[in-house]
């Protein structure tokens, strides 16, 4: 369904409050259709502040979500992540996880398993062995455990475009060349709104991207899937 059709459907049902995904950062935002037809998009964690768009401007920047359609958006991110990894050769083991989630698991089911894992470890392993055996691994002592990549942060598959400041295009091109040539490459620090860094290890086929608060060793950490896109890993 096209974005304008979804928006018309929301209006027809009187659903003035809804969520939409920003096309540039792939994050969901709360939205409100005002009486004059303009659409107000709330900034994250804000009750009053945000941005106002007319309908045409809004549809250029955002994709409205049908209520309870988070599963579809999640599946799209999973598929994109798998394709990026296959094209770049990075994070092949995680591409398997995302591909299994895409093919066999719903978002509600993933959340159910996550909640189960906190309440009863043994029951969770038994349930996954029956329904999703690919989620179960065995340690060196022969003990079975749940592969938490299927339910923790990486399973959300939150993608974003890496940003390296004023020299963004050139930096990404250098990363692309390094990956294609299997040549180690590091960007120790570039200051944007964060202190940004990047590293690529060809021997392990892994790459990392981070956005740390200025002059601080903490921030947001990602796995780089290619020269341009990263997936959220953790906050520290």
Backbone as numpy.savetxt, mean C-alpha at the origin, in Angstrom:
# Nx Ny Nz CAx CAy CAz Cx Cy Cz
-16.92 -0.19 -12.93 -17.76 1.00 -12.93 -16.88 2.24 -12.93
-17.20 3.21 -13.80 -16.42 4.44 -13.90 -16.63 5.30 -12.66
-15.63 6.17 -12.38 -15.67 7.01 -11.18 -16.89 7.91 -11.15
-17.25 8.50 -12.31 -18.41 9.39 -12.34 -19.71 8.63 -12.08
-19.76 7.36 -12.51 -20.94 6.53 -12.25 -21.06 6.20 -10.77
-19.92 5.94 -10.13 -19.94 5.66 -8.69 -20.43 6.88 -7.94
-19.94 8.06 -8.34 -20.35 9.30 -7.67 -21.85 9.53 -7.84
-22.37 9.28 -9.03 -23.81 9.46 -9.25 -24.61 8.45 -8.43
-24.07 7.25 -8.29 -24.74 6.23 -7.48 -24.80 6.65 -6.01
-23.72 7.23 -5.52 -23.69 7.71 -4.14 -24.73 8.80 -3.93
-24.81 9.74 -4.88 -25.79 10.82 -4.78 -27.21 10.28 -4.80
-27.46 9.32 -5.69 -28.80 8.76 -5.83 -29.25 8.07 -4.55
-28.32 7.51 -3.82 -28.64 6.83 -2.57 -28.62 7.77 -1.38
-28.32 9.05 -1.65 -28.26 10.02 -0.56 -27.05 9.84 0.33
-26.01 9.20 -0.18 -24.80 8.96 0.61 -23.85 10.13 0.40
-24.02 11.17 1.22 -23.22 12.38 1.07 -21.81 12.20 1.64
-21.66 11.30 2.60 -20.36 11.00 3.19 -19.85 9.69 2.59
-18.63 9.72 2.10 -18.05 8.53 1.49 -16.53 8.62 1.53
-15.87 7.62 1.04 -14.41 7.63 0.96 -13.99 7.57 -0.50
-12.81 8.14 -0.76 -12.25 8.11 -2.11 -10.74 7.93 -2.01
-10.18 7.29 -3.02 -8.74 7.04 -3.06 -8.07 8.11 -3.90
-7.05 8.76 -3.32 -6.26 9.74 -4.06 -5.40 9.01 -5.09
-5.50 9.40 -6.34 -4.81 8.69 -7.41 -3.30 8.80 -7.27
-2.79 9.89 -6.71 -1.34 10.09 -6.63 -0.69 9.33 -5.48
-1.35 9.26 -4.31 -0.71 8.57 -3.18 -1.39 7.27 -2.78
-2.50 6.92 -3.46 -3.21 5.66 -3.25 -3.75 5.49 -1.83
-4.01 6.62 -1.16 -4.57 6.56 0.18 -6.03 6.99 0.15
-6.81 6.43 1.10 -8.24 6.74 1.16 -8.48 7.97 2.03
-9.38 8.84 1.58 -9.73 10.06 2.30 -11.25 10.12 2.50
-11.66 10.72 3.62 -13.09 10.95 3.87 -13.56 12.14 3.03
-14.74 12.01 2.46 -15.26 13.05 1.58 -16.71 13.38 1.94
-17.14 14.57 1.52 -18.50 15.01 1.79 -19.02 15.82 0.60
-20.21 15.45 0.10 -20.83 16.19 -1.00 -21.63 17.34 -0.41
-21.23 18.57 -0.71 -21.89 19.75 -0.14 -23.16 20.10 -0.91
-23.96 20.98 -0.34 -25.27 21.32 -0.92 -25.15 21.95 -2.30
-24.02 22.62 -2.58 -23.85 23.25 -3.89 -23.22 22.31 -4.92
-23.01 21.03 -4.53 -22.45 20.05 -5.46 -20.95 19.91 -5.39
-20.27 20.85 -4.69 -18.83 20.71 -4.51 -18.54 19.55 -3.56
-17.33 19.05 -3.63 -16.94 17.91 -2.79 -15.78 18.32 -1.90
-15.97 18.15 -0.60 -14.93 18.49 0.37 -14.20 17.21 0.76
-12.87 17.26 0.68 -12.02 16.12 1.04 -11.28 16.48 2.33
-11.50 15.68 3.36 -10.88 15.95 4.66 -9.42 15.49 4.67
-8.56 16.31 5.22 -7.17 15.89 5.45 -7.18 14.77 6.49
-6.19 13.92 6.42 -6.12 12.81 7.37 -6.09 13.30 8.81
-6.89 12.66 9.64 -6.95 12.96 11.08 -7.45 14.38 11.38
-8.17 14.98 10.44 -8.74 16.31 10.64 -10.26 16.24 10.51
-10.94 17.00 11.38 -12.41 17.01 11.36 -12.97 18.20 10.59
-12.14 19.23 10.38 -12.64 20.45 9.75 -11.80 20.92 8.57
-10.59 20.43 8.45 -9.68 20.97 7.44 -9.50 20.00 6.27
-9.30 20.56 5.09 -9.09 19.74 3.91 -9.11 20.57 2.65
-9.68 20.01 1.58 -9.65 20.67 0.28 -11.04 20.59 -0.36
-11.39 21.61 -1.09 -12.71 21.66 -1.75 -12.51 21.61 -3.27
-13.29 20.75 -3.94 -13.19 20.59 -5.39 -14.58 20.68 -6.01
-14.63 21.15 -7.25 -15.86 20.91 -7.99 -15.80 19.47 -8.49
-16.90 18.98 -9.03 -16.96 17.55 -9.37 -15.92 17.15 -10.41
-15.71 18.00 -11.40 -14.73 17.68 -12.45 -13.32 17.59 -11.88
-12.95 18.56 -11.04 -11.62 18.54 -10.43 -11.45 17.31 -9.53
-12.50 17.00 -8.77 -12.45 15.86 -7.86 -12.18 14.55 -8.60
-12.88 14.32 -9.70 -12.75 13.06 -10.44 -11.41 12.94 -11.13
-10.71 14.04 -11.35 -9.35 13.98 -11.90 -8.37 13.45 -10.85
-8.61 13.81 -9.59 -7.65 13.51 -8.52 -8.03 12.30 -7.67
-9.32 11.93 -7.64 -9.78 10.90 -6.71 -10.67 9.86 -7.40
-10.62 8.65 -6.86 -11.53 7.58 -7.28 -12.47 7.27 -6.13
-13.75 7.61 -6.25 -14.68 7.34 -5.14 -14.88 5.84 -4.95
-15.07 5.45 -3.70 -15.27 4.04 -3.37 -16.74 3.77 -3.11
-17.23 2.68 -3.69 -18.56 2.21 -3.32 -18.47 1.71 -1.89
-19.46 2.00 -1.03 -19.40 1.49 0.35 -19.12 -0.01 0.39
-18.25 -0.40 1.31 -17.84 -1.80 1.46 -17.06 -2.32 0.25
-16.44 -1.41 -0.52 -15.68 -1.82 -1.68 -14.17 -1.78 -1.41
-13.79 -1.76 -0.16 -12.37 -1.77 0.19 -11.67 -2.99 -0.37
-12.40 -4.11 -0.43 -11.81 -5.35 -0.92 -11.32 -5.19 -2.35
-12.13 -4.54 -3.20 -11.75 -4.34 -4.59 -10.49 -3.49 -4.71
-10.43 -2.40 -3.95 -9.25 -1.53 -3.99 -8.01 -2.26 -3.49
-8.17 -3.07 -2.46 -7.07 -3.87 -1.93 -6.57 -4.85 -2.97
-7.50 -5.51 -3.65 -7.12 -6.48 -4.68 -6.35 -5.81 -5.81
-6.76 -4.60 -6.17 -6.05 -3.86 -7.22 -4.62 -3.56 -6.80
-4.44 -3.16 -5.53 -3.08 -2.88 -5.05 -2.23 -4.15 -5.04
-2.82 -5.25 -4.61 -2.10 -6.52 -4.59 -1.62 -6.90 -5.99
-2.52 -6.79 -6.95 -2.18 -7.16 -8.33 -1.07 -6.25 -8.86
-1.18 -4.97 -8.57 -0.16 -4.03 -9.03 1.20 -4.36 -8.41
1.21 -4.65 -7.11 2.46 -4.97 -6.42 3.10 -6.22 -7.03
2.31 -7.23 -7.31 2.83 -8.45 -7.92 3.46 -8.14 -9.27
2.77 -7.35 -10.08 3.29 -7.02 -11.41 4.59 -6.21 -11.32
4.65 -5.27 -10.38 5.87 -4.46 -10.24 7.05 -5.33 -9.84
6.83 -6.26 -8.92 7.92 -7.14 -8.47 8.38 -8.06 -9.60
7.45 -8.56 -10.36 7.83 -9.44 -11.46 8.61 -8.70 -12.54
8.25 -7.45 -12.76 8.95 -6.66 -13.77 10.36 -6.27 -13.31
10.50 -5.93 -12.01 11.80 -5.46 -11.51 12.68 -6.60 -11.01
12.08 -7.72 -10.64 12.83 -8.82 -10.05 13.04 -8.69 -8.56
12.52 -7.61 -7.97 12.70 -7.38 -6.53 11.62 -8.10 -5.72
11.99 -8.49 -4.51 11.05 -9.02 -3.51 10.18 -10.15 -4.07
10.83 -11.13 -4.71 10.08 -12.25 -5.31 9.29 -13.02 -4.27
9.86 -13.17 -3.06 9.16 -13.93 -2.02 7.89 -13.23 -1.55
7.90 -11.91 -1.54 6.71 -11.16 -1.14 5.68 -11.13 -2.27
6.15 -11.16 -3.50 5.22 -11.23 -4.63 4.37 -12.49 -4.54
4.94 -13.58 -4.04 4.18 -14.82 -3.84 3.08 -14.61 -2.80
3.42 -13.93 -1.71 2.44 -13.64 -0.66 1.28 -12.81 -1.22
1.61 -11.72 -1.91 0.57 -10.85 -2.46 -0.26 -11.56 -3.51
0.37 -12.43 -4.29 -0.36 -13.17 -5.31 -1.35 -14.14 -4.68
-0.94 -14.81 -3.62 -1.84 -15.72 -2.90 -3.02 -14.96 -2.29
-2.73 -13.80 -1.70 -3.81 -12.99 -1.14 -4.77 -12.55 -2.24
-4.22 -12.14 -3.36 -5.04 -11.68 -4.48 -5.97 -12.79 -4.99
-5.44 -14.00 -5.10 -6.18 -15.10 -5.71 -7.16 -15.78 -4.76
-6.79 -15.85 -3.47 -7.52 -16.78 -2.60 -8.17 -16.17 -1.35
-7.84 -14.93 -1.00 -8.27 -14.39 0.29 -9.02 -13.08 0.10
-10.10 -12.89 0.85 -10.79 -11.60 0.84 -10.23 -10.73 1.97
-10.49 -9.44 1.89 -10.02 -8.53 2.93 -10.67 -8.86 4.27
-11.94 -9.17 4.27 -12.62 -9.53 5.52 -12.02 -10.80 6.13
-11.68 -11.75 5.28 -11.09 -13.00 5.77 -9.69 -12.74 6.35
-8.92 -11.90 5.71 -7.60 -11.56 6.25 -7.72 -10.91 7.62
-8.67 -10.01 7.75 -8.90 -9.36 9.05 -9.35 -10.36 10.10
-10.16 -11.30 9.69 -10.63 -12.34 10.62 -9.44 -13.15 11.15
-8.54 -13.54 10.26 -7.37 -14.32 10.67 -6.47 -13.49 11.58
-6.33 -12.21 11.26 -5.52 -11.31 12.11 -6.09 -11.29 13.53
-7.39 -11.11 13.66 -8.02 -11.09 14.99 -7.87 -12.43 15.69
-8.04 -13.51 14.96 -7.89 -14.85 15.54 -6.49 -15.06 16.09
-5.48 -14.53 15.38 -4.09 -14.78 15.77 -3.76 -14.20 17.14
-4.49 -13.17 17.56 -4.27 -12.58 18.88 -4.99 -13.36 19.97
-6.07 -14.05 19.60 -6.88 -14.74 20.60 -6.44 -16.18 20.84
-6.09 -16.88 19.77 -5.78 -18.30 19.92 -4.85 -18.74 18.80
-3.57 -18.85 19.12 -2.56 -19.19 18.12 -2.82 -20.56 17.50
-3.10 -21.56 18.32 -3.29 -22.92 17.83 -4.50 -23.02 16.91
-5.59 -22.36 17.30 -6.80 -22.39 16.47 -6.57 -21.69 15.14
-5.78 -20.62 15.16 -5.48 -19.89 13.93 -4.69 -20.75 12.97
-3.68 -21.46 13.49 -2.87 -22.33 12.64 -3.72 -23.46 12.07
-4.60 -24.02 12.88 -5.47 -25.10 12.41 -6.40 -24.60 11.31
-6.95 -23.41 11.51 -7.87 -22.84 10.52 -7.14 -22.58 9.20
-5.96 -21.99 9.28 -5.21 -21.67 8.06 -4.71 -22.94 7.36
-4.34 -23.96 8.13 -3.92 -25.22 7.52 -5.04 -25.83 6.69
-6.27 -25.65 7.17 -7.41 -26.21 6.46 -7.79 -25.38 5.23
-7.78 -24.06 5.39 -8.29 -23.18 4.33 -7.20 -22.52 3.49
-6.08 -22.17 4.13 -5.01 -21.44 3.43 -3.65 -22.02 3.82
-3.36 -23.24 3.40 -2.11 -23.91 3.83 -0.84 -23.15 3.45
-0.93 -22.30 2.43 0.26 -21.53 2.02 0.67 -20.50 3.08
-0.20 -20.22 4.04 0.13 -19.27 5.11 0.96 -19.91 6.23
1.09 -21.22 6.21 1.77 -21.92 7.30 3.20 -22.28 6.91
4.12 -21.97 7.82 5.52 -22.34 7.65 5.97 -23.22 8.82
7.14 -23.81 8.66 7.69 -24.68 9.71 9.09 -24.20 10.07
9.35 -24.02 11.38 10.68 -23.55 11.79 11.66 -24.71 11.84
12.91 -24.42 12.23 13.98 -25.42 12.19 13.75 -26.56 13.16
12.87 -26.35 14.14 12.55 -27.40 15.10 11.31 -28.19 14.71
10.77 -27.90 13.53 9.60 -28.61 13.06 8.28 -28.08 13.58
8.32 -26.89 14.21 7.10 -26.31 14.76 6.44 -25.42 13.72
5.14 -25.59 13.55 4.41 -24.81 12.56 4.04 -23.44 13.11
4.07 -22.44 12.22 3.69 -21.09 12.61 3.07 -20.36 11.43
2.33 -19.30 11.74 1.66 -18.50 10.71 2.64 -17.49 10.13
2.74 -17.43 8.82 3.56 -16.42 8.16 2.83 -15.08 8.28
3.33 -14.22 9.16 2.62 -12.98 9.46 2.64 -11.96 8.32
3.44 -12.19 7.28 3.38 -11.31 6.11 1.97 -11.31 5.50
1.22 -12.38 5.76 -0.13 -12.49 5.22 -1.16 -11.66 6.00
-0.81 -11.21 7.20 -1.82 -10.51 8.01 -1.32 -9.20 8.61
0.00 -8.96 8.66 0.51 -7.74 9.26 0.66 -6.64 8.21
1.50 -5.65 8.48 1.55 -4.43 7.67 1.69 -4.68 6.17
2.58 -5.58 5.77 2.82 -5.79 4.35 1.58 -6.32 3.63
0.70 -6.99 4.37 -0.51 -7.54 3.74 -1.48 -6.44 3.33
-1.35 -5.25 3.92 -2.23 -4.15 3.54 -1.87 -3.63 2.15
-0.62 -3.83 1.76 -0.13 -3.47 0.42 -0.41 -2.00 0.11
0.04 -1.13 0.99 -0.16 0.31 0.82 0.99 0.86 -0.02
0.69 1.23 -1.24 1.71 1.65 -2.20 1.83 3.17 -2.25
3.02 3.63 -2.55 3.22 5.06 -2.74 4.37 5.30 -3.71
4.35 6.46 -4.32 5.43 6.85 -5.22 6.56 7.44 -4.40
7.77 6.95 -4.61 8.92 7.50 -3.91 9.19 8.92 -4.40
9.72 9.74 -3.51 9.95 11.14 -3.88 11.32 11.58 -3.39
12.13 12.13 -4.31 13.49 12.52 -4.00 13.74 14.01 -4.22
12.70 14.81 -4.05 12.88 16.25 -4.11 12.97 16.79 -5.53
13.65 17.93 -5.66 13.69 18.66 -6.94 14.31 17.82 -8.05
15.17 16.85 -7.69 15.86 16.02 -8.67 15.17 14.66 -8.82
13.88 14.64 -8.58 13.14 13.39 -8.48 13.26 12.52 -9.72
13.03 13.09 -10.88 13.04 12.31 -12.12 14.41 11.69 -12.39
15.46 12.49 -12.20 16.82 11.99 -12.45 17.20 10.89 -11.45
16.86 11.08 -10.19 17.18 10.07 -9.17 16.49 8.74 -9.49
15.23 8.80 -9.89 14.51 7.57 -10.24 15.11 6.90 -11.46
15.59 7.69 -12.40 16.23 7.11 -13.58 17.53 6.41 -13.20
18.29 6.98 -12.27 19.52 6.33 -11.80 19.20 5.01 -11.10
18.12 5.01 -10.32 17.70 3.77 -9.64 17.30 2.73 -10.68
16.52 3.16 -11.68 16.08 2.23 -12.73 17.28 1.58 -13.43
18.30 2.39 -13.76 19.49 1.87 -14.42 20.23 0.89 -13.52
20.36 1.21 -12.24 21.08 0.35 -11.31 20.38 -1.01 -11.18
19.06 -0.99 -11.09 18.32 -2.25 -10.97 18.45 -3.07 -12.25
18.34 -2.43 -13.40 18.43 -3.15 -14.68 19.83 -3.73 -14.90
20.84 -3.07 -14.32 22.23 -3.53 -14.47 22.67 -4.39 -13.29
21.78 -4.63 -12.33 22.10 -5.39 -11.12 23.34 -4.83 -10.42
23.31 -3.51 -10.27 24.44 -2.80 -9.68 24.00 -2.13 -8.38
24.75 -2.38 -7.32 24.40 -1.80 -6.01 24.30 -0.28 -6.11
23.28 0.24 -5.44 23.06 1.69 -5.53 22.47 2.20 -4.22
22.98 3.34 -3.77 22.53 3.91 -2.50 22.35 5.42 -2.62
21.28 5.91 -2.05 21.10 7.35 -1.86 21.09 7.56 -0.35
22.20 8.03 0.23 22.30 8.09 1.69 21.30 9.03 2.35
21.06 10.20 1.76 20.06 11.10 2.33 19.79 12.27 1.38
18.52 12.52 1.15 18.07 13.71 0.43 17.01 14.37 1.28
17.15 15.66 1.48 16.18 16.36 2.34 15.02 16.90 1.50
13.83 16.43 1.81 12.59 16.98 1.26 11.80 17.46 2.48
10.53 17.11 2.58 9.82 17.34 3.84 10.30 16.34 4.88
10.98 15.28 4.42 11.63 14.29 5.27 13.11 14.20 4.89
13.85 13.42 5.66 15.17 12.97 5.24 14.97 11.64 4.54
15.13 11.64 3.22 14.79 10.48 2.39 16.06 9.70 2.04
15.96 8.38 2.08 17.10 7.55 1.67 16.60 6.34 0.89
17.55 5.73 0.15 17.22 4.57 -0.69 18.45 3.67 -0.78
18.23 2.36 -0.84 19.33 1.43 -1.07 18.84 0.23 -1.87
19.71 -0.27 -2.74 19.40 -1.44 -3.56 20.54 -2.44 -3.44
20.20 -3.69 -3.10 21.17 -4.77 -2.96 20.89 -5.81 -4.04
21.71 -5.86 -5.10 21.44 -6.79 -6.21 21.60 -8.25 -5.82
22.49 -8.55 -4.86 22.71 -9.94 -4.48 21.46 -10.55 -3.84
20.73 -9.74 -3.10 19.52 -10.24 -2.43 18.24 -9.85 -3.18
18.39 -9.08 -4.26 17.24 -8.59 -5.02 16.24 -7.87 -4.12
16.79 -6.96 -3.32 15.96 -6.20 -2.40 16.33 -4.72 -2.47
15.32 -3.87 -2.24 15.56 -2.43 -2.21 14.69 -1.81 -1.13
15.20 -0.73 -0.53 14.54 -0.11 0.61 14.45 1.40 0.41
13.38 1.97 0.93 13.15 3.41 0.85 12.64 3.87 2.21
13.13 5.02 2.68 12.68 5.51 3.99 12.45 7.01 3.95
11.52 7.45 4.78 11.23 8.87 4.98 11.30 9.13 6.48
12.45 9.63 6.93 12.64 9.89 8.35 12.42 11.37 8.65
11.90 11.63 9.84 11.71 13.02 10.25 13.07 13.72 10.27
13.09 14.99 9.94 14.35 15.71 9.79 15.20 15.63 11.05
16.48 15.25 10.82 17.47 15.15 11.90 17.01 14.21 13.01
16.30 13.14 12.60 15.78 12.17 13.58 15.93 10.78 12.97
16.19 9.80 13.79 16.36 8.43 13.29 15.08 7.65 13.20
13.95 8.33 13.23 12.65 7.64 13.17 11.82 8.17 12.02
10.90 7.36 11.56 10.04 7.80 10.48 9.25 6.67 9.87
9.09 6.72 8.53 8.29 5.75 7.80 9.22 4.93 6.90
9.00 3.61 6.91 9.91 2.72 6.20 9.15 1.85 5.19
9.76 1.71 4.01 9.10 1.05 2.89 10.05 0.06 2.22
9.47 -0.87 1.47 10.23 -1.72 0.58 10.01 -1.18 -0.84
11.08 -0.92 -1.55 10.96 -0.40 -2.91 10.70 -1.58 -3.86
9.65 -1.48 -4.65 9.27 -2.56 -5.56 9.87 -2.38 -6.95
10.22 -1.16 -7.28 10.94 -0.88 -8.52 11.61 0.48 -8.36
11.89 1.17 -9.44 12.60 2.45 -9.35 11.70 3.59 -8.89
10.39 3.35 -8.81 9.45 4.44 -8.58 8.48 4.23 -7.44
8.09 2.98 -7.18 7.00 2.68 -6.25 7.49 1.84 -5.08
6.98 2.18 -3.89 7.35 1.45 -2.68 6.09 1.00 -1.95
6.25 0.04 -1.05 5.13 -0.45 -0.25 5.45 -0.25 1.22
4.47 0.21 1.99 4.68 0.50 3.40 5.08 -0.76 4.16
6.09 -0.60 5.04 6.57 -1.72 5.84 6.30 -1.47 7.33
6.77 -0.33 7.85 6.55 -0.04 9.27 6.86 1.41 9.58
6.32 1.87 10.71 6.68 3.16 11.31 7.56 2.88 12.51
8.51 3.79 12.74 9.40 3.62 13.87 9.60 4.97 14.55
